[in-house]
Coordinates of N, CA and C and ligand atoms in Angstrom, one line a residue:
M1 N -41.8 25.0 10.4 CA -41.4 25.1 9.0 C -39.9 25.1 8.9
E2 N -39.3 24.3 8.0 CA -37.9 24.4 7.8 C -37.5 25.8 7.2
I3 N -36.4 26.3 7.5 CA -36.0 27.6 6.9 C -34.9 27.3 5.9
S4 N -35.3 27.6 4.6 CA -34.4 27.2 3.5 C -33.1 28.0 3.4
A5 N -33.0 29.0 4.2 CA -31.8 29.8 4.2 C -30.7 29.2 5.2
L6 N -31.0 28.1 5.8 CA -30.1 27.5 6.7 C -29.6 26.2 6.2
T7 N -28.3 25.9 6.5 CA -27.7 24.5 6.1 C -26.7 24.2 7.1
R8 N -26.4 22.9 7.3 CA -25.2 22.5 8.1 C -24.0 22.4 7.2
S9 N -24.1 22.6 5.9 CA -22.9 22.5 5.0 C -22.0 23.7 5.3
V10 N -20.7 23.4 5.2 CA -19.7 24.5 5.2 C -18.6 24.1 4.3
V11 N -18.0 25.1 3.6 CA -16.8 24.9 2.8 C -15.8 25.9 3.2
K12 N -14.7 25.3 3.7 CA -13.6 26.2 4.3 C -12.3 25.8 3.5
R13 N -11.3 26.6 3.9 CA -10.0 26.4 3.2 C -9.5 24.9 3.3
N14 N -9.6 24.3 4.5 CA -9.0 23.0 4.7 C -10.0 21.9 5.1
H15 N -11.3 22.2 5.1 CA -12.3 21.2 5.3 C -13.7 21.6 4.8
A16 N -14.5 20.6 4.6 CA -15.9 20.9 4.2 C -16.8 19.9 4.8
I17 N -18.0 20.3 5.1 CA -19.1 19.4 5.4 C -20.1 19.6 4.3
I18 N -20.5 18.5 3.6 CA -21.5 18.7 2.6 C -22.7 17.8 3.0
A19 N -23.8 18.5 3.3 CA -25.0 17.8 3.7 C -25.9 17.7 2.4
P20 N -26.7 16.7 2.3 CA -27.5 16.5 1.0 C -28.4 17.6 0.7
D21 N -28.8 18.5 1.7 CA -29.8 19.5 1.3 C -29.3 20.5 0.3
G22 N -28.0 20.6 0.1 CA -27.5 21.6 -0.9 C -27.1 21.0 -2.2
Y23 N -27.4 19.7 -2.5 CA -27.0 19.1 -3.7 C -27.6 19.8 -4.9
I24 N -26.8 20.0 -5.9 CA -27.2 20.4 -7.3 C -26.6 19.3 -8.2
N25 N -27.4 18.8 -9.1 CA -26.9 17.6 -9.9 C -26.0 18.1 -11.0
S26 N -25.0 17.1 -11.3 CA -24.1 17.3 -12.5 C -24.4 16.3 -13.5
N27 N -24.1 16.6 -14.8 CA -24.2 15.6 -15.9 C -22.8 15.1 -16.1
V28 N -22.6 13.8 -16.1 CA -21.3 13.2 -16.4 C -21.5 12.3 -17.6
P29 N -20.7 12.5 -18.7 CA -20.8 11.7 -19.9 C -20.6 10.2 -19.6
G30 N -21.5 9.4 -20.1 CA -21.5 8.0 -19.9 C -22.2 7.5 -18.7
W31 N -22.6 8.5 -17.8 CA -23.3 8.1 -16.6 C -24.8 8.6 -16.9
L32 N -25.6 7.6 -17.1 CA -26.9 7.9 -17.8 C -28.1 7.5 -16.8
N33 N -29.2 8.3 -17.0 CA -30.4 8.0 -16.2 C -30.1 8.0 -14.7
C34 N -29.4 9.0 -14.3 CA -29.0 9.0 -12.8 C -28.8 10.5 -12.4
T35 N -28.8 10.7 -11.1 CA -28.3 12.0 -10.7 C -26.9 11.9 -10.1
V36 N -26.1 12.8 -10.4 CA -24.7 12.7 -9.9 C -24.4 14.0 -9.1
N37 N -24.0 13.8 -7.8 CA -23.6 14.9 -7.0 C -22.1 14.8 -6.7
V38 N -21.4 15.8 -7.2 CA -19.9 15.8 -7.0 C -19.7 16.5 -5.7
I39 N -19.3 15.7 -4.7 CA -19.2 16.2 -3.3 C -17.9 16.8 -3.0
I40 N -16.8 16.2 -3.5 CA -15.5 16.7 -3.3 C -14.7 16.6 -4.6
N41 N -14.0 17.7 -5.0 CA -13.1 17.5 -6.1 C -12.0 18.6 -6.1
E42 N -11.2 18.7 -7.1 CA -10.0 19.6 -7.0 C -10.4 21.0 -7.0
Q43 N -11.6 21.4 -7.4 CA -12.0 22.8 -7.3 C -12.0 23.3 -5.9
M44 N -12.1 22.4 -4.9 CA -12.1 22.8 -3.5 C -10.7 22.9 -3.0
G45 N -9.7 22.3 -3.8 CA -8.3 22.2 -3.3 C -8.0 20.8 -2.9
A46 N -8.9 19.9 -3.2 CA -8.7 18.5 -2.8 C -7.9 17.8 -3.9
R47 N -7.3 16.6 -3.5 CA -6.6 15.8 -4.5 C -7.2 14.5 -4.7
L48 N -8.5 14.4 -4.3 CA -9.3 13.3 -4.6 C -10.7 13.8 -5.1
A49 N -11.5 12.9 -5.7 CA -12.9 13.3 -6.0 C -13.8 12.3 -5.3
Q50 N -14.9 12.8 -4.9 CA -15.9 11.9 -4.3 C -17.3 12.3 -4.9
T51 N -18.0 11.3 -5.4 CA -19.3 11.6 -5.9 C -20.3 10.6 -5.3
L52 N -21.6 11.0 -5.4 CA -22.7 10.2 -5.0 C -23.7 10.1 -6.2
V53 N -23.9 8.9 -6.7 CA -24.7 8.7 -7.9 C -26.0 8.0 -7.4
T54 N -27.2 8.5 -7.8 CA -28.5 7.9 -7.6 C -29.1 7.5 -8.9
L55 N -29.2 6.2 -9.1 CA -29.7 5.6 -10.4 C -31.2 5.5 -10.4
R56 N -31.7 5.8 -11.6 CA -33.2 5.5 -11.8 C -33.2 4.1 -12.5
A57 N -34.4 3.5 -12.5 CA -34.5 2.2 -13.2 C -34.0 2.4 -14.6
G58 N -33.2 1.5 -15.2 CA -32.7 1.7 -16.5 C -31.4 2.6 -16.5
G59 N -31.0 3.1 -15.4 CA -29.8 3.9 -15.3 C -28.5 3.0 -15.6
Q60 N -27.5 3.7 -16.0 CA -26.2 2.9 -16.2 C -25.0 3.9 -16.1
L61 N -23.9 3.3 -15.6 CA -22.6 4.0 -15.6 C -21.7 3.2 -16.5
T62 N -21.2 3.9 -17.5 CA -20.3 3.2 -18.4 C -19.1 4.1 -18.7
G63 N -17.9 3.5 -18.8 CA -16.8 4.4 -19.0 C -15.5 3.5 -18.9
Q64 N -14.4 4.3 -19.0 CA -13.1 3.7 -18.9 C -12.2 4.6 -18.0
T65 N -11.7 4.0 -16.9 CA -10.8 4.9 -16.1 C -9.6 5.3 -16.9
Q66 N -9.2 6.5 -16.7 CA -8.0 7.1 -17.4 C -6.8 7.1 -16.4
A67 N -6.4 8.3 -16.0 CA -5.3 8.5 -15.0 C -5.7 8.1 -13.6
S68 N -7.0 8.2 -13.4 CA -7.5 7.9 -12.0 C -8.1 6.5 -11.9
Q69 N -7.9 5.9 -10.7 CA -8.6 4.7 -10.3 C -9.9 5.2 -9.7
I70 N -10.9 4.3 -9.7 CA -12.2 4.6 -9.0 C -12.6 3.5 -8.2
F71 N -13.0 3.8 -7.0 CA -13.6 2.9 -6.0 C -15.1 3.1 -6.0
F72 N -15.9 2.1 -6.3 CA -17.4 2.2 -6.4 C -17.9 1.4 -5.2
F73 N -18.8 2.0 -4.4 CA -19.4 1.4 -3.2 C -20.9 1.5 -3.2
V74 N -21.6 0.4 -3.2 CA -23.1 0.5 -3.2 C -23.6 0.8 -1.8
V75 N -24.2 2.0 -1.7 CA -24.7 2.5 -0.4 C -26.1 1.9 -0.2
E76 N -26.9 1.9 -1.2 CA -28.3 1.4 -1.1 C -28.7 0.8 -2.5
G77 N -29.6 -0.3 -2.4 CA -30.1 -0.8 -3.7 C -29.2 -1.9 -4.2
Q78 N -29.3 -2.1 -5.5 CA -28.4 -3.2 -6.1 C -28.3 -2.9 -7.6
C79 N -27.3 -3.4 -8.3 CA -27.1 -3.3 -9.7 C -26.1 -4.4 -10.2
E80 N -26.0 -4.5 -11.5 CA -25.0 -5.4 -12.0 C -23.7 -4.7 -12.4
A81 N -22.6 -5.2 -12.1 CA -21.3 -4.6 -12.4 C -20.5 -5.5 -13.3
S82 N -20.0 -4.9 -14.4 CA -19.1 -5.7 -15.3 C -17.8 -4.9 -15.3
V83 N -16.7 -5.5 -14.8 CA -15.4 -4.8 -14.8 C -14.4 -5.9 -15.3
G84 N -13.6 -5.5 -16.3 CA -12.7 -6.5 -16.8 C -13.5 -7.7 -17.3
S85 N -13.1 -8.9 -16.9 CA -13.8 -10.1 -17.4 C -14.8 -10.5 -16.4
Q86 N -15.0 -9.7 -15.3 CA -15.9 -10.2 -14.2 C -17.2 -9.5 -14.2
D87 N -18.3 -10.3 -14.0 CA -19.7 -9.8 -13.9 C -20.2 -10.2 -12.5
R88 N -20.7 -9.2 -11.8 CA -21.2 -9.5 -10.4 C -22.5 -8.7 -10.2
T89 N -23.4 -9.2 -9.4 CA -24.4 -8.3 -8.9 C -23.9 -7.8 -7.6
L90 N -24.0 -6.4 -7.4 CA -23.6 -5.8 -6.2 C -24.8 -5.3 -5.4
T91 N -24.8 -5.6 -4.2 CA -25.9 -5.1 -3.3 C -25.3 -4.1 -2.2
A92 N -26.2 -3.5 -1.4 CA -25.7 -2.5 -0.4 C -24.6 -3.1 0.4
G93 N -23.5 -2.3 0.5 CA -22.3 -2.8 1.3 C -21.3 -3.4 0.5
Q94 N -21.5 -3.7 -0.8 CA -20.5 -4.3 -1.7 C -19.9 -3.3 -2.5
Y95 N -18.7 -3.6 -3.0 CA -17.9 -2.6 -3.7 C -17.0 -3.2 -4.8
V96 N -16.5 -2.4 -5.7 CA -15.5 -2.8 -6.7 C -14.5 -1.7 -6.8
Y97 N -13.2 -2.1 -6.8 CA -12.1 -1.2 -7.1 C -11.7 -1.3 -8.5
V98 N -11.7 -0.2 -9.3 CA -11.4 -0.3 -10.7 C -10.1 0.5 -10.9
P99 N -9.0 -0.3 -11.3 CA -7.7 0.4 -11.5 C -7.7 1.2 -12.8
V100 N -6.6 1.9 -13.0 CA -6.5 2.8 -14.2 C -6.6 2.0 -15.5
G101 N -7.1 2.6 -16.5 CA -7.2 2.0 -17.8 C -8.1 0.9 -18.0
Q102 N -9.2 0.9 -17.2 CA -10.1 -0.3 -17.2 C -11.5 0.1 -17.5
Q103 N -12.1 -0.7 -18.4 CA -13.5 -0.4 -18.7 C -14.5 -0.9 -17.6
Y104 N -15.6 -0.2 -17.4 CA -16.5 -0.6 -16.4 C -17.9 -0.3 -16.9
L105 N -18.9 -1.1 -16.4 CA -20.3 -0.9 -16.7 C -21.1 -1.3 -15.5
F106 N -22.0 -0.4 -15.1 CA -22.9 -0.7 -14.0 C -24.3 -0.6 -14.6
Q107 N -25.2 -1.6 -14.5 CA -26.5 -1.5 -15.2 C -27.5 -2.3 -14.4
N108 N -28.8 -2.2 -14.9 CA -29.9 -2.8 -14.3 C -30.1 -2.6 -12.8
P109 N -30.0 -1.3 -12.4 CA -30.1 -1.0 -11.0 C -31.6 -1.1 -10.5
T110 N -31.8 -1.4 -9.3 CA -33.1 -1.1 -8.7 C -33.3 0.4 -8.6
E111 N -34.5 0.9 -8.7 CA -34.8 2.3 -8.7 C -34.2 2.9 -7.4
G112 N -33.4 4.0 -7.5 CA -32.9 4.6 -6.3 C -31.6 4.1 -5.8
T113 N -31.0 3.1 -6.5 CA -29.7 2.6 -6.1 C -28.7 3.8 -6.0
Q114 N -28.0 3.8 -4.8 CA -27.0 4.8 -4.6 C -25.6 4.2 -4.6
I115 N -24.7 4.9 -5.4 CA -23.3 4.4 -5.5 C -22.4 5.6 -5.1
L116 N -21.5 5.3 -4.2 CA -20.5 6.3 -3.8 C -19.2 6.0 -4.5
T117 N -18.6 7.1 -5.0 CA -17.3 6.8 -5.7 C -16.2 7.7 -5.1
F118 N -15.0 7.1 -5.0 CA -13.8 7.8 -4.7 C -12.8 7.7 -5.9
H119 N -12.2 8.8 -6.3 CA -11.3 8.8 -7.4 C -10.0 9.4 -7.0
K120 N -8.9 8.8 -7.5 CA -7.6 9.4 -7.2 C -6.7 9.2 -8.4
V121 N -5.9 10.2 -8.8 CA -4.9 9.9 -9.8 C -3.9 8.9 -9.3
Y122 N -3.7 7.8 -10.1 CA -2.8 6.8 -9.6 C -1.4 7.2 -9.8
E123 N -0.6 7.0 -8.7 CA 0.8 7.2 -8.8 C 1.6 5.9 -8.8
P124 N 2.1 5.4 -9.9 CA 2.8 4.1 -10.0 C 4.0 4.1 -9.1
L125 N 4.4 3.0 -8.7 CA 5.6 2.9 -7.9 C 6.5 1.8 -8.5
A126 N 7.8 2.2 -8.8 CA 8.7 1.3 -9.5 C 8.8 0.0 -8.7
G127 N 8.7 -1.1 -9.4 CA 8.8 -2.5 -8.7 C 7.5 -3.0 -8.2
Q128 N 6.5 -2.2 -8.3 CA 5.1 -2.7 -7.8 C 4.2 -2.7 -8.9
A129 N 3.4 -3.8 -9.0 CA 2.4 -4.0 -10.1 C 1.2 -3.0 -9.8
T130 N 0.7 -2.5 -10.8 CA -0.6 -1.8 -10.7 C -1.7 -2.7 -10.2
P131 N -2.5 -2.3 -9.2 CA -3.4 -3.2 -8.6 C -4.4 -3.7 -9.7
A132 N -5.0 -4.9 -9.4 CA -6.0 -5.5 -10.3 C -7.4 -5.1 -9.8
V133 N -8.4 -5.4 -10.6 CA -9.8 -5.2 -10.2 C -10.0 -6.0 -8.9
L134 N -10.8 -5.4 -8.0 CA -11.0 -6.1 -6.7 C -12.5 -5.9 -6.3
F135 N -13.2 -7.0 -6.0 CA -14.5 -6.9 -5.4 C -14.5 -7.2 -4.0
G136 N -15.4 -6.7 -3.2 CA -15.5 -7.1 -1.8 C -16.7 -6.5 -1.1
E137 N -16.8 -6.7 0.2 CA -18.0 -6.2 0.9 C -17.7 -5.8 2.3
R138 N -18.6 -5.0 2.8 CA -18.6 -4.5 4.2 C -18.9 -5.7 5.1
D139 N -18.0 -5.9 6.2 CA -18.2 -7.0 7.1 C -17.6 -6.6 8.4
L140 N -18.4 -6.4 9.4 CA -17.9 -6.0 10.7 C -17.0 -7.0 11.4
A141 N -17.2 -8.3 11.0 CA -16.3 -9.4 11.5 C -14.9 -9.2 11.0
K142 N -14.7 -8.4 9.9 CA -13.4 -8.2 9.4 C -12.8 -6.9 9.8
A143 N -13.4 -6.3 10.9 CA -13.0 -5.0 11.3 C -12.4 -5.1 12.7
P144 N -11.0 -5.2 12.8 CA -10.4 -5.3 14.1 C -10.6 -4.0 14.9
V145 N -10.4 -4.2 16.2 CA -10.5 -3.1 17.2 C -9.4 -2.1 16.9
Y146 N -9.7 -0.8 16.9 CA -8.7 0.2 16.6 C -8.1 0.8 17.9
M147 N -6.8 0.8 17.9 CA -6.0 1.4 19.0 C -6.5 0.9 20.4
N148 N -6.8 -0.4 20.5 CA -7.1 -1.0 21.8 C -8.4 -0.5 22.4
D149 N -9.3 0.1 21.6 CA -10.5 0.7 22.1 C -11.7 -0.1 21.5
E150 N -12.4 -0.9 22.4 CA -13.4 -1.8 21.9 C -14.6 -1.1 21.2
A151 N -14.7 0.2 21.5 CA -15.8 1.0 20.9 C -15.5 1.4 19.5
L152 N -14.2 1.1 19.0 CA -13.8 1.6 17.7 C -13.4 0.4 16.8
R153 N -13.9 0.3 15.6 CA -13.5 -0.8 14.7 C -13.3 -0.3 13.3
I154 N -12.2 -0.7 12.7 CA -11.9 -0.3 11.3 C -11.8 -1.5 10.4
Q155 N -12.5 -1.5 9.3 CA -12.4 -2.5 8.2 C -11.6 -1.9 7.1
E156 N -10.5 -2.4 6.7 CA -9.8 -2.0 5.5 C -10.4 -2.7 4.3
L157 N -10.9 -1.9 3.3 CA -11.5 -2.5 2.2 C -10.5 -2.8 1.0
L158 N -9.4 -2.2 1.1 CA -8.3 -2.5 0.1 C -7.1 -3.1 0.8
P159 N -6.4 -4.0 0.1 CA -5.2 -4.6 0.8 C -4.2 -3.5 1.1
N160 N -3.5 -3.8 2.2 CA -2.4 -2.9 2.7 C -1.1 -3.3 1.9
E161 N -1.1 -3.0 0.6 CA 0.1 -3.4 -0.2 C 0.6 -2.1 -0.9
L162 N 1.9 -2.1 -1.2 CA 2.5 -0.9 -1.7 C 2.0 -0.5 -3.1
G163 N 1.5 -1.5 -3.9 CA 0.9 -1.2 -5.2 C -0.3 -0.2 -5.1
F164 N -1.0 -0.2 -3.9 CA -2.1 0.7 -3.7 C -1.6 2.0 -3.2
D165 N -2.1 3.1 -3.8 CA -1.8 4.5 -3.2 C -3.0 5.1 -2.6
M166 N -4.1 4.4 -2.4 CA -5.2 4.9 -1.7 C -5.7 3.8 -0.8
A167 N -6.3 4.2 0.3 CA -7.0 3.2 1.2 C -8.5 3.7 1.3
V168 N -9.4 2.7 1.4 CA -10.8 3.0 1.7 C -11.1 2.1 2.9
N169 N -11.6 2.7 4.0 CA -11.9 2.0 5.2 C -13.3 2.3 5.7
I170 N -13.9 1.4 6.5 CA -15.1 1.7 7.1 C -14.9 1.7 8.6
F171 N -15.2 2.9 9.2 CA -14.9 3.1 10.6 C -16.2 3.1 11.4
T172 N -16.3 2.1 12.4 CA -17.5 2.0 13.2 C -17.2 2.4 14.6
Y173 N -18.0 3.4 15.1 CA -17.9 3.9 16.5 C -19.1 3.4 17.2
S174 N -19.0 2.6 18.2 CA -20.2 2.3 19.0 C -20.5 3.4 20.0
T175 N -21.6 3.3 20.6 CA -22.1 4.4 21.5 C -20.9 4.8 22.5
G176 N -20.6 6.0 22.5 CA -19.5 6.5 23.4 C -18.2 6.5 22.8
G177 N -18.0 5.8 21.6 CA -16.7 5.8 21.0 C -16.3 7.1 20.4
H178 N -15.0 7.4 20.6 CA -14.4 8.6 20.0 C -13.0 8.4 19.7
L179 N -12.5 9.2 18.8 CA -11.0 9.1 18.4 C -10.2 9.4 19.7
P180 N -9.1 8.6 19.8 CA -8.4 8.7 21.1 C -7.5 9.9 21.2
M181 N -7.4 10.7 20.1 CA -6.6 11.9 20.1 C -7.0 12.8 19.0
V182 N -6.6 14.0 19.0 CA -6.8 14.9 17.8 C -5.8 14.5 16.8
E183 N -6.2 14.0 15.7 CA -5.3 13.6 14.6 C -4.8 14.9 13.9
T184 N -3.5 14.8 13.6 CA -2.8 15.9 12.8 C -1.9 15.2 11.8
H185 N -2.3 15.1 10.5 CA -1.5 14.2 9.6 C -1.6 14.7 8.2
I186 N -0.6 14.2 7.5 CA -0.4 14.6 6.1 C -1.5 14.1 5.2
M187 N -2.0 12.9 5.5 CA -3.0 12.3 4.6 C -4.3 13.1 4.6
E188 N -4.9 13.0 3.4 CA -6.2 13.7 3.2 C -7.3 12.7 3.3
H189 N -8.5 13.2 3.7 CA -9.7 12.3 3.7 C -10.9 12.8 3.0
G190 N -11.6 11.9 2.4 CA -13.0 12.2 2.0 C -13.8 11.1 2.7
L191 N -15.0 11.5 3.1 CA -15.8 10.4 3.8 C -17.3 10.7 3.6
M192 N -18.1 9.6 3.8 CA -19.5 9.8 3.9 C -20.0 8.9 5.1
Y193 N -21.0 9.5 5.9 CA -21.6 8.8 7.0 C -22.6 7.8 6.4
L194 N -22.5 6.5 6.8 CA -23.4 5.5 6.4 C -24.5 5.2 7.4
Q195 N -24.3 5.6 8.6 CA -25.2 5.3 9.7 C -24.9 6.2 10.9
G196 N -26.0 6.6 11.6 CA -25.9 7.2 12.9 C -25.6 8.7 12.9
Q197 N -25.1 9.2 14.0 CA -24.8 10.6 14.2 C -23.5 10.7 14.9
A198 N -22.9 11.9 14.8 CA -21.6 12.2 15.5 C -21.4 13.7 15.7
I199 N -20.4 14.0 16.4 CA -19.9 15.3 16.5 C -18.5 15.2 15.9
Y200 N -18.2 16.0 14.9 CA -16.9 16.1 14.3 C -16.2 17.4 14.6
M201 N -14.9 17.3 15.0 CA -14.2 18.6 15.2 C -13.2 18.6 14.1
L202 N -13.2 19.7 13.4 CA -12.3 20.0 12.2 C -11.7 21.4 12.4
D203 N -10.3 21.4 12.5 CA -9.6 22.7 12.6 C -10.3 23.5 13.7
N204 N -10.5 22.9 14.8 CA -11.1 23.5 16.0 C -12.5 24.1 15.9
E205 N -13.2 23.6 14.9 CA -14.7 23.9 14.8 C -15.5 22.7 15.0
W206 N -16.6 22.8 15.6 CA -17.4 21.6 16.0 C -18.7 21.5 15.2
Y207 N -18.9 20.3 14.6 CA -20.0 20.1 13.7 C -20.8 18.9 14.1
P208 N -22.2 19.0 14.2 CA -23.0 17.8 14.3 C -23.2 17.2 12.9
V209 N -23.0 15.9 12.8 CA -23.2 15.3 11.5 C -24.0 14.0 11.6
K210 N -24.5 13.5 10.5 CA -25.4 12.3 10.5 C -25.3 11.6 9.2
K211 N -26.0 10.4 9.2 CA -26.0 9.6 7.9 C -26.3 10.5 6.7
G212 N -25.6 10.2 5.7 CA -25.8 11.0 4.4 C -24.9 12.2 4.3
D213 N -24.3 12.6 5.4 CA -23.3 13.8 5.3 C -22.0 13.3 4.8
S214 N -21.3 14.2 4.1 CA -19.9 13.9 3.6 C -19.0 15.0 4.2
I215 N -17.7 14.6 4.4 CA -16.7 15.5 4.9 C -15.5 15.4 4.0
W216 N -14.9 16.6 3.8 CA -13.5 16.6 3.2 C -12.6 17.2 4.3
M217 N -11.4 16.5 4.4 CA -10.4 17.0 5.3 C -9.1 17.1 4.5
A218 N -8.6 18.3 4.4 CA -7.3 18.5 3.7 C -6.2 18.0 4.5
P219 N -5.0 17.8 3.9 CA -3.8 17.4 4.8 C -3.6 18.4 5.9
Y220 N -3.4 17.8 7.1 CA -3.1 18.6 8.3 C -4.3 19.3 8.9
C221 N -5.5 19.0 8.3 CA -6.7 19.5 9.0 C -6.9 18.7 10.3
Q222 N -6.8 19.4 11.4 CA -6.9 18.6 12.7 C -8.3 18.1 12.8
Q223 N -8.4 16.8 13.3 CA -9.7 16.1 13.3 C -9.8 15.3 14.6
W224 N -11.1 15.3 15.0 CA -11.5 14.4 16.2 C -13.0 14.2 16.0
A225 N -13.5 13.0 16.5 CA -14.9 12.7 16.3 C -15.4 11.9 17.5
T226 N -16.6 12.0 17.8 CA -17.3 11.1 18.8 C -18.7 10.7 18.3
A227 N -19.1 9.5 18.6 CA -20.4 9.0 18.2 C -21.4 9.8 19.1
M228 N -22.6 9.9 18.5 CA -23.7 10.6 19.3 C -25.0 9.8 19.0
G229 N -25.8 9.7 20.0 CA -27.1 9.0 19.9 C -27.0 7.5 20.3
Q230 N -28.0 6.8 19.9 CA -28.2 5.4 20.5 C -27.7 4.3 19.5
E231 N -27.3 4.6 18.3 CA -26.9 3.6 17.4 C -25.4 3.8 17.0
D232 N -24.8 2.8 16.4 CA -23.4 2.9 16.0 C -23.3 4.1 15.0
S233 N -22.2 4.7 15.0 CA -22.0 5.8 14.0 C -20.9 5.3 13.1
V234 N -21.2 5.3 11.8 CA -20.4 4.5 10.8 C -20.1 5.4 9.6
Y235 N -18.8 5.5 9.2 CA -18.5 6.2 8.0 C -17.5 5.4 7.1
I236 N -17.6 5.6 5.8 CA -16.6 5.1 4.9 C -15.7 6.2 4.5
Y237 N -14.4 5.9 4.5 CA -13.5 7.1 4.2 C -12.3 6.7 3.3
Y238 N -11.8 7.7 2.6 CA -10.7 7.6 1.7 C -9.5 8.2 2.4
K239 N -8.3 7.6 2.0 CA -7.1 8.2 2.6 C -6.0 7.9 1.5
N240 N -5.1 8.8 1.3 CA -4.0 8.6 0.4 C -2.8 7.9 1.2
V241 N -2.2 6.9 0.6 CA -1.2 6.2 1.4 C 0.0 5.7 0.5
N242 N 1.0 5.3 1.2 CA 2.1 4.5 0.5 C 3.0 5.1 -0.5
R243 N 3.0 6.5 -0.5 CA 3.9 7.1 -1.5 C 4.8 8.1 -0.8
F244 N 6.0 8.4 -1.5 CA 7.0 9.3 -0.9 C 6.3 10.6 -0.5
P245 N 6.5 11.1 0.7 CA 5.7 12.2 1.2 C 6.1 13.6 0.7
T246 N 7.2 13.8 0.0 CA 7.6 15.2 -0.4 C 8.3 15.2 -1.7
V247 N 8.3 16.3 -2.4 CA 9.1 16.4 -3.6 C 10.5 17.0 -3.3
I248 N 10.7 17.5 -2.1 CA 12.0 18.2 -1.8 C 13.1 17.2 -1.6
Ligands
UGY301 O1 -7.1 6.7 9.3 C1 -7.3 7.8 9.8 O2 -6.5 8.7 9.7 C2 -8.6 8.0 10.6 N1 -8.4 7.5 12.0 N2 -9.0 9.4 10.6 C3 -10.3 9.7 10.7 O3 -11.2 8.8 10.9 N3 -10.6 11.0 10.7
MN302 MN1 -7.4 10.7 10.0

């Protein structure tokens, strides 16, 4: 029998593991006929938000971005997306980036469609245009080898241009793949595992993680990870980029 008093989730000062077993649903105005789990937000000390939305048949997400841009990624299922003047059907692995001040509508989902969102307050940069709406899809063929290690591949889902102040990448570790060093950096991460299992080290603590788990890493939270098991270990992650690093 499972013991309901146990969980792999932890919430610490500079990192969190959020496993689905502890989800409690939120109501979000304009997001209808769906369950919304707010996995990361500023209440934790984060400077991004990450949610997971599960749509019922007839569900819809409607709204207008304000100060924050939103990246929507279809984890499972399919739905119709209307953003700006563009209408597309999005299936698993496809995404749309919605810049600030833009209306969006997601509708006609298949039952159980899951959409992951990353939100960040947009910081404009003088001389750089605010990014436009962007559609795209997961594609391992567009994921170059990372740091000369054939076991590691990263696909960048947003262009590496100064107008963007956030990156969203898909990181694939094949069996035996691991980060080449303990990373110690100013950038913050939110992530969700899309496939497989891994061991993640955060601030010198060791966590087994798997598909469906999410992780928050504050700036300077030391991090290392290795794939575990017989299949690729894959996560989609957010990172803040391209802005002046200090107010001093
Ligand atoms: O881009 C990154 O900082 C990435 N290598 N970090 C991570 O996957 N934890
Ligand atoms: Mn990192």
